[in-house]
């Protein structure tokens, strides 16, 4: 695709060069700074001064002044000119002879040693290997031999330093360092004149077309290849760039990065070195010279000289962007990196990426646009500002100037296409969600989060609640009206809460629950409010809305207090006693709260346990008084009461016993209460004679003695047996049933009874066969106890015997004392044999040991006296 990369600007017109002499033609040109040198076919060198200046349209033009011309006196065309500015010399090839003339006066150098004869062509080494700044290294093709000679050119002399043989006659040469790039008669080759290493490149026919060998950079050359290709080759003979497609008749080439300029019979073509595409074609007749001089491309016909002026790269890039040729613009930008200072390039590169992103955004290529925005470090507010009303009114953002895009806003971009608008909004949601936690949002987090909230609310996006429930920078003043507009009252409450306005949040949520406002975000909003209040740190708000919550549902509303963290209650922010008083008018909630304190938190307070027991009792009595009685509800209520009466020991037993004494339906509860008073005979009498529940009576004994000693358990079982066998007490239960219950009790727990006492209680008429299981278990239990006692006695005797042995062994061991041995307590020697032995057999003075006993606890120091033998 085309792009305007160069302007063709006249430099030296025909009249200025040759006047009326029609037969004079330009043969060669050389440019050094502002100085232009032209060699003609009549053996003249013309010296011009080129002055650049900008036109009103910003383009370059040239003012030319002819300074001098000089006749060389050889009547041959001047074939080549090369400037050596360090020497202030011009190297001239004329009549197969290289000579040196003064750059200013064009006078030949007086010394005769400054000439080289028999030269077909030469080139200057732009990357010289000689470190002398006051000489120029040139490569010379011999006209008579198949050699290339390396010369050093000084102000007044030339010096041969190397001669290199070639397999064929060279036609053209270019030199870089030690590397010669040669066009031979039939092929191109690379030759290292220092090592002699050679590398053939590719063939060509010198008779069909003029060879081109052009150095374009360090150890890199441009060559005219068969098939109209411009081939690149480095010093190793490798092509690291794709070729450009020239015409077959190319006669000259130049490089002005990132472009390759070629001249053929009727046109000048411009190809990109970055993508090898043809970018520009300029019509140019009769052209035969094309050369580049320090970034300046000079073009000449036989009669005039022109300059190809490159347009500024930034202008080229902007033209590509204006044509929506994003990839070409980015490629050209990357290629310009080497020619632009680093800081300036970074600024330019970021801006181009941002512009490219907006172009692709307008084409709905969102993935590519996002990548360019991210790489170009776009101020995300540039994108947000395209969407009407998303940026907060308080934002200080102003769009970049000059603008990065051509859109006024999203409506302008979409041109009324609502599907396009929605796609753009979905893209912005995704992009803002990714960028809000990165450096791209630094300094504008409020604008980003507020815009994202507005988009979420408008699009009914599921992430709205996630945004508000996490750390955010949404502006309340901007966000609240927007959420109200879209009926997002639950989300607005979250925003109020995040900004420390819990009262406003609760007020709003209560209105939604009551139906005054419509918001379907949460169907369980009432439960959410209760949960919110349970964690609310403001007790005033808790008390304010607790009654509202309890009036709607006591079972759920009481969770305000039951789910509250205990640390808050420890601080007395919400005291349990205050809660109990407050819940007095909400009986169901009060019952649940007491259950939470007693059964859930296991608070061991008599007041709470008694209160809960009374509540359970009142509930049972209330249900019993109803007609008809709800049996299932009564059963559940009694189960709770019975469990509490059994498990707790903190309630006031007499109070409860007094409340249920008159109710025959509550015999089991009365039995449990008598048990708490250690009135086990009364409890067992109720279970046996009133309830006729023998398993319950037996379970009562087992449960009542669970944490007591065996004697207590035996006592309860004997009481139960006594109740079964007591014929003096009136009972509606048959004697046979009681006797069978007694037999079953004895047979199941025979080992726990005192067999002797039992035999005294049993009626004489009972058969041994009936009591056989009991007697067997009792006998086995007695024998087991006897044998266990005998084993224990044997073990005790064995231990005692071992201790006696150890004592005798200790008494038999001598303790040695002498006048040379000292006491470990006072460090004085022993003067008499009496001593006290410490544990471990260490002897000390008796008086030292006595003082130690006074000072130390006897449990820590035990002293042993022994008979000592000296």
PDB file of N, CA, C and O in Angstrom, residues 91-156:
ATOM      1  N   UNK A  91      38.502  13.013  -3.823  1.00  0.00           N
ATOM      2  CA  UNK A  91      39.155  11.935  -4.563  1.00  0.00           C
ATOM      3  C   UNK A  91      38.413  11.800  -5.890  1.00  0.00           C
ATOM      4  O   UNK A  91      37.194  11.608  -5.927  1.00  0.00           O
ATOM      5  N   UNK A  92      39.157  11.892  -6.973  1.00  0.00           N
ATOM      6  CA  UNK A  92      38.570  11.973  -8.313  1.00  0.00           C
ATOM      7  C   UNK A  92      39.043  10.786  -9.151  1.00  0.00           C
ATOM      8  O   UNK A  92      40.232  10.417  -9.126  1.00  0.00           O
ATOM      9  N   UNK A  93      38.093  10.164  -9.893  1.00  0.00           N
ATOM     10  CA  UNK A  93      38.440   9.145 -10.882  1.00  0.00           C
ATOM     11  C   UNK A  93      38.145   9.726 -12.264  1.00  0.00           C
ATOM     12  O   UNK A  93      36.995  10.021 -12.595  1.00  0.00           O
ATOM     13  N   UNK A  94      39.209   9.860 -13.049  1.00  0.00           N
ATOM     14  CA  UNK A  94      39.069  10.421 -14.402  1.00  0.00           C
ATOM     15  C   UNK A  94      40.159   9.805 -15.276  1.00  0.00           C
ATOM     16  O   UNK A  94      41.342   9.785 -14.892  1.00  0.00           O
ATOM     17  N   UNK A  95      39.756   9.319 -16.434  1.00  0.00           N
ATOM     18  CA  UNK A  95      40.719   8.731 -17.377  1.00  0.00           C
ATOM     19  C   UNK A  95      41.495   7.602 -16.711  1.00  0.00           C
ATOM     20  O   UNK A  95      42.727   7.527 -16.804  1.00  0.00           O
ATOM     21  N   UNK A  96      40.760   6.704 -15.981  1.00  0.00           N
ATOM     22  CA  UNK A  96      41.326   5.529 -15.319  1.00  0.00           C
ATOM     23  C   UNK A  96      42.387   5.887 -14.290  1.00  0.00           C
ATOM     24  O   UNK A  96      43.239   5.054 -13.948  1.00  0.00           O
ATOM     25  N   UNK A  97      42.376   7.123 -13.805  1.00  0.00           N
ATOM     26  CA  UNK A  97      43.356   7.563 -12.826  1.00  0.00           C
ATOM     27  C   UNK A  97      42.648   8.187 -11.628  1.00  0.00           C
ATOM     28  O   UNK A  97      41.740   9.014 -11.777  1.00  0.00           O
ATOM     29  N   UNK A  98      43.045   7.745 -10.439  1.00  0.00           N
ATOM     30  CA  UNK A  98      42.544   8.350  -9.204  1.00  0.00           C
ATOM     31  C   UNK A  98      43.521   9.426  -8.783  1.00  0.00           C
ATOM     32  O   UNK A  98      44.727   9.175  -8.637  1.00  0.00           O
ATOM     33  N   UNK A  99      42.999  10.651  -8.597  1.00  0.00           N
ATOM     34  CA  UNK A  99      43.836  11.761  -8.131  1.00  0.00           C
ATOM     35  C   UNK A  99      43.117  12.463  -6.998  1.00  0.00           C
ATOM     36  O   UNK A  99      41.944  12.203  -6.720  1.00  0.00           O
ATOM     37  N   UNK A 100      43.834  13.389  -6.377  1.00  0.00           N
ATOM     38  CA  UNK A 100      43.298  14.108  -5.219  1.00  0.00           C
ATOM     39  C   UNK A 100      43.344  15.591  -5.514  1.00  0.00           C
ATOM     40  O   UNK A 100      44.377  16.118  -5.947  1.00  0.00           O
ATOM     41  N   UNK A 101      42.187  16.298  -5.285  1.00  0.00           N
ATOM     42  CA  UNK A 101      42.139  17.741  -5.459  1.00  0.00           C
ATOM     43  C   UNK A 101      41.681  18.380  -4.157  1.00  0.00           C
ATOM     44  O   UNK A 101      41.066  17.738  -3.300  1.00  0.00           O
ATOM     45  N   UNK A 102      41.979  19.655  -4.013  1.00  0.00           N
ATOM     46  CA  UNK A 102      41.573  20.400  -2.825  1.00  0.00           C
ATOM     47  C   UNK A 102      40.068  20.590  -2.825  1.00  0.00           C
ATOM     48  O   UNK A 102      39.462  20.927  -3.859  1.00  0.00           O
ATOM     49  N   UNK A 103      39.435  20.368  -1.687  1.00  0.00           N
ATOM     50  CA  UNK A 103      37.981  20.459  -1.579  1.00  0.00           C
ATOM     51  C   UNK A 103      37.472  21.870  -1.813  1.00  0.00           C
ATOM     52  O   UNK A 103      36.354  22.061  -2.314  1.00  0.00           O
ATOM     53  N   UNK A 104      38.274  22.885  -1.475  1.00  0.00           N
ATOM     54  CA  UNK A 104      37.828  24.275  -1.569  1.00  0.00           C
ATOM     55  C   UNK A 104      38.177  24.871  -2.931  1.00  0.00           C
ATOM     56  O   UNK A 104      37.331  25.441  -3.622  1.00  0.00           O
ATOM     57  N   UNK A 105      39.415  24.704  -3.338  1.00  0.00           N
ATOM     58  CA  UNK A 105      39.893  25.371  -4.574  1.00  0.00           C
ATOM     59  C   UNK A 105      39.784  24.483  -5.791  1.00  0.00           C
ATOM     60  O   UNK A 105      39.893  24.969  -6.931  1.00  0.00           O
ATOM     61  N   UNK A 106      39.588  23.179  -5.564  1.00  0.00           N
ATOM     62  CA  UNK A 106      39.554  22.191  -6.637  1.00  0.00           C
ATOM     63  C   UNK A 106      40.881  22.093  -7.391  1.00  0.00           C
ATOM     64  O   UNK A 106      40.945  21.512  -8.479  1.00  0.00           O
ATOM     65  N   UNK A 107      41.930  22.605  -6.806  1.00  0.00           N
ATOM     66  CA  UNK A 107      43.257  22.506  -7.406  1.00  0.00           C
ATOM     67  C   UNK A 107      43.838  21.135  -7.111  1.00  0.00           C
ATOM     68  O   UNK A 107      43.699  20.611  -6.011  1.00  0.00           O
ATOM     69  N   UNK A 108      44.527  20.544  -8.126  1.00  0.00           N
ATOM     70  CA  UNK A 108      45.178  19.258  -7.881  1.00  0.00           C
ATOM     71  C   UNK A 108      46.256  19.380  -6.819  1.00  0.00           C
ATOM     72  O   UNK A 108      46.882  20.422  -6.671  1.00  0.00           O
ATOM     73  N   UNK A 109      46.466  18.302  -6.027  1.00  0.00           N
ATOM     74  CA  UNK A 109      47.526  18.284  -5.024  1.00  0.00           C
ATOM     75  C   UNK A 109      48.862  18.284  -5.751  1.00  0.00           C
ATOM     76  O   UNK A 109      49.068  17.498  -6.702  1.00  0.00           O
ATOM     77  N   UNK A 110      49.774  19.147  -5.359  1.00  0.00           N
ATOM     78  CA  UNK A 110      51.019  19.310  -6.122  1.00  0.00           C
ATOM     79  C   UNK A 110      51.835  18.027  -6.219  1.00  0.00           C
ATOM     80  O   UNK A 110      52.454  17.742  -7.246  1.00  0.00           O
ATOM     81  N   UNK A 111      51.859  17.203  -5.166  1.00  0.00           N
ATOM     82  CA  UNK A 111      52.731  16.030  -5.162  1.00  0.00           C
ATOM     83  C   UNK A 111      52.272  15.019  -6.193  1.00  0.00           C
ATOM     84  O   UNK A 111      51.083  14.744  -6.347  1.00  0.00           O
ATOM     85  N   UNK A 112      53.198  14.452  -6.892  1.00  0.00           N
ATOM     86  CA  UNK A 112      52.867  13.441  -7.893  1.00  0.00           C
ATOM     87  C   UNK A 112      52.563  12.093  -7.293  1.00  0.00           C
ATOM     88  O   UNK A 112      52.124  11.178  -7.991  1.00  0.00           O
ATOM     89  N   UNK A 113      52.809  11.917  -5.998  1.00  0.00           N
ATOM     90  CA  UNK A 113      52.549  10.640  -5.345  1.00  0.00           C
ATOM     91  C   UNK A 113      51.106  10.445  -4.949  1.00  0.00           C
ATOM     92  O   UNK A 113      50.768   9.431  -4.335  1.00  0.00           O
ATOM     93  N   UNK A 114      50.256  11.377  -5.272  1.00  0.00           N
ATOM     94  CA  UNK A 114      48.858  11.276  -4.902  1.00  0.00           C
ATOM     95  C   UNK A 114      48.017  10.825  -6.074  1.00  0.00           C
ATOM     96  O   UNK A 114      46.902  11.303  -6.276  1.00  0.00           O
ATOM     97  N   UNK A 115      48.508   9.901  -6.871  1.00  0.00           N
ATOM     98  CA  UNK A 115      47.768   9.387  -8.025  1.00  0.00           C
ATOM     99  C   UNK A 115      47.868   7.871  -8.067  1.00  0.00           C
ATOM    100  O   UNK A 115      48.872   7.281  -7.685  1.00  0.00           O
ATOM    101  N   UNK A 116      46.763   7.262  -8.564  1.00  0.00           N
ATOM    102  CA  UNK A 116      46.726   5.811  -8.793  1.00  0.00           C
ATOM    103  C   UNK A 116      46.226   5.612 -10.221  1.00  0.00           C
ATOM    104  O   UNK A 116      45.167   6.104 -10.599  1.00  0.00           O
ATOM    105  N   UNK A 117      46.996   4.891 -11.013  1.00  0.00           N
ATOM    106  CA  UNK A 117      46.638   4.705 -12.420  1.00  0.00           C
ATOM    107  C   UNK A 117      46.102   3.297 -12.653  1.00  0.00           C
ATOM    108  O   UNK A 117      46.308   2.389 -11.873  1.00  0.00           O
ATOM    109  N   UNK A 118      45.392   3.180 -13.781  1.00  0.00           N
ATOM    110  CA  UNK A 118      44.824   1.892 -14.173  1.00  0.00           C
ATOM    111  C   UNK A 118      43.660   1.477 -13.312  1.00  0.00           C
ATOM    112  O   UNK A 118      43.534   0.299 -12.963  1.00  0.00           O
ATOM    113  N   UNK A 119      42.811   2.418 -12.976  1.00  0.00           N
ATOM    114  CA  UNK A 119      41.686   2.164 -12.059  1.00  0.00           C
ATOM    115  C   UNK A 119      40.388   2.076 -12.859  1.00  0.00           C
ATOM    116  O   UNK A 119      40.085   2.966 -13.663  1.00  0.00           O
ATOM    117  N   UNK A 120      39.607   0.985 -12.593  1.00  0.00           N
ATOM    118  CA  UNK A 120      38.292   0.856 -13.226  1.00  0.00           C
ATOM    119  C   UNK A 120      37.199   1.477 -12.357  1.00  0.00           C
ATOM    120  O   UNK A 120      36.254   2.079 -12.855  1.00  0.00           O
ATOM    121  N   UNK A 121      37.332   1.324 -11.051  1.00  0.00           N
ATOM    122  CA  UNK A 121      36.356   1.886 -10.096  1.00  0.00           C
ATOM    123  C   UNK A 121      36.981   1.866  -8.715  1.00  0.00           C
ATOM    124  O   UNK A 121      37.956   1.142  -8.464  1.00  0.00           O
ATOM    125  N   UNK A 122      36.413   2.653  -7.799  1.00  0.00           N
ATOM    126  CA  UNK A 122      36.903   2.647  -6.418  1.00  0.00           C
ATOM    127  C   UNK A 122      35.747   2.949  -5.473  1.00  0.00           C
ATOM    128  O   UNK A 122      34.686   3.461  -5.894  1.00  0.00           O
ATOM    129  N   UNK A 123      35.986   2.673  -4.220  1.00  0.00           N
ATOM    130  CA  UNK A 123      34.997   2.998  -3.179  1.00  0.00           C
ATOM    131  C   UNK A 123      35.736   3.369  -1.904  1.00  0.00           C
ATOM    132  O   UNK A 123      36.906   3.000  -1.706  1.00  0.00           O
ATOM    133  N   UNK A 124      35.070   4.092  -1.021  1.00  0.00           N
ATOM    134  CA  UNK A 124      35.641   4.509   0.260  1.00  0.00           C
ATOM    135  C   UNK A 124      35.129   3.571   1.347  1.00  0.00           C
ATOM    136  O   UNK A 124      33.953   3.203   1.360  1.00  0.00           O
ATOM    137  N   UNK A 125      36.044   3.162   2.242  1.00  0.00           N
ATOM    138  CA  UNK A 125      35.661   2.313   3.378  1.00  0.00           C
ATOM    139  C   UNK A 125      35.042   3.190   4.466  1.00  0.00           C
ATOM    140  O   UNK A 125      35.725   3.972   5.122  1.00  0.00           O
ATOM    141  N   UNK A 126      33.702   3.056   4.643  1.00  0.00           N
ATOM    142  CA  UNK A 126      33.000   3.846   5.656  1.00  0.00           C
ATOM    143  C   UNK A 126      33.223   3.302   7.065  1.00  0.00           C
ATOM    144  O   UNK A 126      32.867   3.943   8.049  1.00  0.00           O
ATOM    145  N   UNK A 127      33.827   2.121   7.155  1.00  0.00           N
ATOM    146  CA  UNK A 127      34.132   1.502   8.447  1.00  0.00           C
ATOM    147  C   UNK A 127      35.609   1.103   8.450  1.00  0.00           C
ATOM    148  O   UNK A 127      35.953  -0.081   8.447  1.00  0.00           O
ATOM    149  N   UNK A 128      36.495   2.104   8.434  1.00  0.00           N
ATOM    150  CA  UNK A 128      37.923   1.825   8.223  1.00  0.00           C
ATOM    151  C   UNK A 128      38.519   1.039   9.377  1.00  0.00           C
ATOM    152  O   UNK A 128      38.119   1.184  10.528  1.00  0.00           O
ATOM    153  N   UNK A 129      39.511   0.205   9.022  1.00  0.00           N
ATOM    154  CA  UNK A 129      40.203  -0.570  10.047  1.00  0.00           C
ATOM    155  C   UNK A 129      41.432   0.165  10.555  1.00  0.00           C
ATOM    156  O   UNK A 129      41.977  -0.164  11.617  1.00  0.00           O
ATOM    157  N   UNK A 130      41.882   1.166   9.810  1.00  0.00           N
ATOM    158  CA  UNK A 130      43.017   1.985  10.247  1.00  0.00           C
ATOM    159  C   UNK A 130      42.513   3.049  11.202  1.00  0.00           C
ATOM    160  O   UNK A 130      41.539   3.749  10.916  1.00  0.00           O
ATOM    161  N   UNK A 131      43.176   3.176  12.339  1.00  0.00           N
ATOM    162  CA  UNK A 131      42.697   4.126  13.338  1.00  0.00           C
ATOM    163  C   UNK A 131      43.144   5.553  13.106  1.00  0.00           C
ATOM    164  O   UNK A 131      42.822   6.436  13.905  1.00  0.00           O
ATOM    165  N   UNK A 132      43.864   5.820  12.030  1.00  0.00           N
ATOM    166  CA  UNK A 132      44.366   7.173  11.758  1.00  0.00           C
ATOM    167  C   UNK A 132      43.235   8.035  11.223  1.00  0.00           C
ATOM    168  O   UNK A 132      42.686   7.772  10.145  1.00  0.00           O
ATOM    169  N   UNK A 133      42.860   9.119  11.937  1.00  0.00           N
ATOM    170  CA  UNK A 133      41.740   9.950  11.469  1.00  0.00           C
ATOM    171  C   UNK A 133      42.112  10.833  10.272  1.00  0.00           C
ATOM    172  O   UNK A 133      41.226  11.428   9.654  1.00  0.00           O
ATOM    173  N   UNK A 134      43.400  10.938   9.965  1.00  0.00           N
ATOM    174  CA  UNK A 134      43.825  11.839   8.895  1.00  0.00           C
ATOM    175  C   UNK A 134      44.225  11.073   7.638  1.00  0.00           C
ATOM    176  O   UNK A 134      45.138  11.447   6.901  1.00  0.00           O
ATOM    177  N   UNK A 135      43.598   9.966   7.405  1.00  0.00           N
ATOM    178  CA  UNK A 135      43.740   9.259   6.143  1.00  0.00           C
ATOM    179  C   UNK A 135      42.429   8.593   5.813  1.00  0.00           C
ATOM    180  O   UNK A 135      41.587   8.390   6.683  1.00  0.00           O
ATOM    181  N   UNK A 136      42.223   8.264   4.558  1.00  0.00           N
ATOM    182  CA  UNK A 136      41.002   7.636   4.075  1.00  0.00           C
ATOM    183  C   UNK A 136      41.383   6.316   3.420  1.00  0.00           C
ATOM    184  O   UNK A 136      42.327   6.254   2.620  1.00  0.00           O
ATOM    185  N   UNK A 137      40.657   5.263   3.756  1.00  0.00           N
ATOM    186  CA  UNK A 137      40.908   3.945   3.186  1.00  0.00           C
ATOM    187  C   UNK A 137      39.979   3.734   2.007  1.00  0.00           C
ATOM    188  O   UNK A 137      38.759   3.940   2.111  1.00  0.00           O
ATOM    189  N   UNK A 138      40.541   3.342   0.862  1.00  0.00           N
ATOM    190  CA  UNK A 138      39.729   3.113  -0.330  1.00  0.00           C
ATOM    191  C   UNK A 138      40.064   1.748  -0.914  1.00  0.00           C
ATOM    192  O   UNK A 138      41.158   1.205  -0.718  1.00  0.00           O
ATOM    193  N   UNK A 139      39.061   1.190  -1.598  1.00  0.00           N
ATOM    194  CA  UNK A 139      39.257  -0.045  -2.351  1.00  0.00           C
ATOM    195  C   UNK A 139      39.210   0.268  -3.830  1.00  0.00           C
ATOM    196  O   UNK A 139      38.283   0.929  -4.309  1.00  0.00           O
ATOM    197  N   UNK A 140      40.211  -0.224  -4.566  1.00  0.00           N
ATOM    198  CA  UNK A 140      40.371   0.135  -5.978  1.00  0.00           C
ATOM    199  C   UNK A 140      40.296  -1.131  -6.824  1.00  0.00           C
ATOM    200  O   UNK A 140      40.980  -2.125  -6.547  1.00  0.00           O
ATOM    201  N   UNK A 141      39.485  -1.100  -7.895  1.00  0.00           N
ATOM    202  CA  UNK A 141      39.437  -2.192  -8.868  1.00  0.00           C
ATOM    203  C   UNK A 141      40.424  -1.880  -9.995  1.00  0.00           C
ATOM    204  O   UNK A 141      40.362  -0.810 -10.614  1.00  0.00           O
ATOM    205  N   UNK A 142      41.323  -2.819 -10.206  1.00  0.00           N
ATOM    206  CA  UNK A 142      42.310  -2.622 -11.271  1.00  0.00           C
ATOM    207  C   UNK A 142      41.653  -2.840 -12.627  1.00  0.00           C
ATOM    208  O   UNK A 142      40.877  -3.782 -12.808  1.00  0.00           O
ATOM    209  N   UNK A 143      41.990  -1.945 -13.583  1.00  0.00           N
ATOM    210  CA  UNK A 143      41.407  -2.047 -14.925  1.00  0.00           C
ATOM    211  C   UNK A 143      42.068  -3.128 -15.752  1.00  0.00           C
ATOM    212  O   UNK A 143      41.494  -3.597 -16.745  1.00  0.00           O
ATOM    213  N   UNK A 144      43.266  -3.562 -15.370  1.00  0.00           N
ATOM    214  CA  UNK A 144      44.027  -4.488 -16.202  1.00  0.00           C
ATOM    215  C   UNK A 144      44.180  -5.879 -15.584  1.00  0.00           C
ATOM    216  O   UNK A 144      44.509  -6.832 -16.277  1.00  0.00           O
ATOM    217  N   UNK A 145      43.998  -5.973 -14.305  1.00  0.00           N
ATOM    218  CA  UNK A 145      44.218  -7.251 -13.644  1.00  0.00           C
ATOM    219  C   UNK A 145      42.998  -7.609 -12.784  1.00  0.00           C
ATOM    220  O   UNK A 145      42.208  -6.745 -12.405  1.00  0.00           O
ATOM    221  N   UNK A 146      42.898  -8.891 -12.434  1.00  0.00           N
ATOM    222  CA  UNK A 146      41.784  -9.351 -11.590  1.00  0.00           C
ATOM    223  C   UNK A 146      42.180  -9.183 -10.112  1.00  0.00           C
ATOM    224  O   UNK A 146      42.402 -10.161  -9.386  1.00  0.00           O
ATOM    225  N   UNK A 147      42.293  -7.939  -9.709  1.00  0.00           N
ATOM    226  CA  UNK A 147      42.699  -7.630  -8.333  1.00  0.00           C
ATOM    227  C   UNK A 147      41.888  -6.464  -7.802  1.00  0.00           C
ATOM    228  O   UNK A 147      41.359  -5.639  -8.557  1.00  0.00           O
ATOM    229  N   UNK A 148      41.848  -6.423  -6.490  1.00  0.00           N
ATOM    230  CA  UNK A 148      41.326  -5.264  -5.756  1.00  0.00           C
ATOM    231  C   UNK A 148      42.435  -4.812  -4.824  1.00  0.00           C
ATOM    232  O   UNK A 148      42.989  -5.620  -4.064  1.00  0.00           O
ATOM    233  N   UNK A 149      42.763  -3.516  -4.889  1.00  0.00           N
ATOM    234  CA  UNK A 149      43.874  -2.978  -4.096  1.00  0.00           C
ATOM    235  C   UNK A 149      43.306  -2.064  -2.997  1.00  0.00           C
ATOM    236  O   UNK A 149      42.362  -1.311  -3.234  1.00  0.00           O
ATOM    237  N   UNK A 150      43.917  -2.173  -1.820  1.00  0.00           N
ATOM    238  CA  UNK A 150      43.518  -1.337  -0.685  1.00  0.00           C
ATOM    239  C   UNK A 150      44.581  -0.256  -0.513  1.00  0.00           C
ATOM    240  O   UNK A 150      45.765  -0.551  -0.325  1.00  0.00           O
ATOM    241  N   UNK A 151      44.130   1.023  -0.577  1.00  0.00           N
ATOM    242  CA  UNK A 151      45.039   2.158  -0.447  1.00  0.00           C
ATOM    243  C   UNK A 151      44.640   3.006   0.763  1.00  0.00           C
ATOM    244  O   UNK A 151      43.460   3.085   1.125  1.00  0.00           O
ATOM    245  N   UNK A 152      45.663   3.658   1.327  1.00  0.00           N
ATOM    246  CA  UNK A 152      45.439   4.712   2.309  1.00  0.00           C
ATOM    247  C   UNK A 152      45.730   6.041   1.617  1.00  0.00           C
ATOM    248  O   UNK A 152      46.816   6.240   1.066  1.00  0.00           O
ATOM    249  N   UNK A 153      44.750   6.957   1.640  1.00  0.00           N
ATOM    250  CA  UNK A 153      44.891   8.251   0.983  1.00  0.00           C
ATOM    251  C   UNK A 153      45.157   9.303   2.040  1.00  0.00           C
ATOM    252  O   UNK A 153      44.358   9.469   2.983  1.00  0.00           O
ATOM    253  N   UNK A 154      46.253  10.023   1.906  1.00  0.00           N
ATOM    254  CA  UNK A 154      46.612  11.111   2.813  1.00  0.00           C
ATOM    255  C   UNK A 154      46.447  12.439   2.073  1.00  0.00           C
ATOM    256  O   UNK A 154      46.014  12.475   0.906  1.00  0.00           O
ATOM    257  N   UNK A 155      46.791  13.536   2.715  1.00  0.00           N
ATOM    258  CA  UNK A 155      46.601  14.850   2.094  1.00  0.00           C
ATOM    259  C   UNK A 155      47.373  14.989   0.784  1.00  0.00           C
ATOM    260  O   UNK A 155      46.887  15.582  -0.174  1.00  0.00           O
ATOM    261  N   UNK A 156      48.589  14.434   0.747  1.00  0.00           N
ATOM    262  CA  UNK A 156      49.444  14.666  -0.416  1.00  0.00           C
ATOM    263  C   UNK A 156      50.023  13.389  -1.001  1.00  0.00           C
ATOM    264  O   UNK A 156      50.949  13.424  -1.824  1.00  0.00           O
TER     265      UNK A 156
END
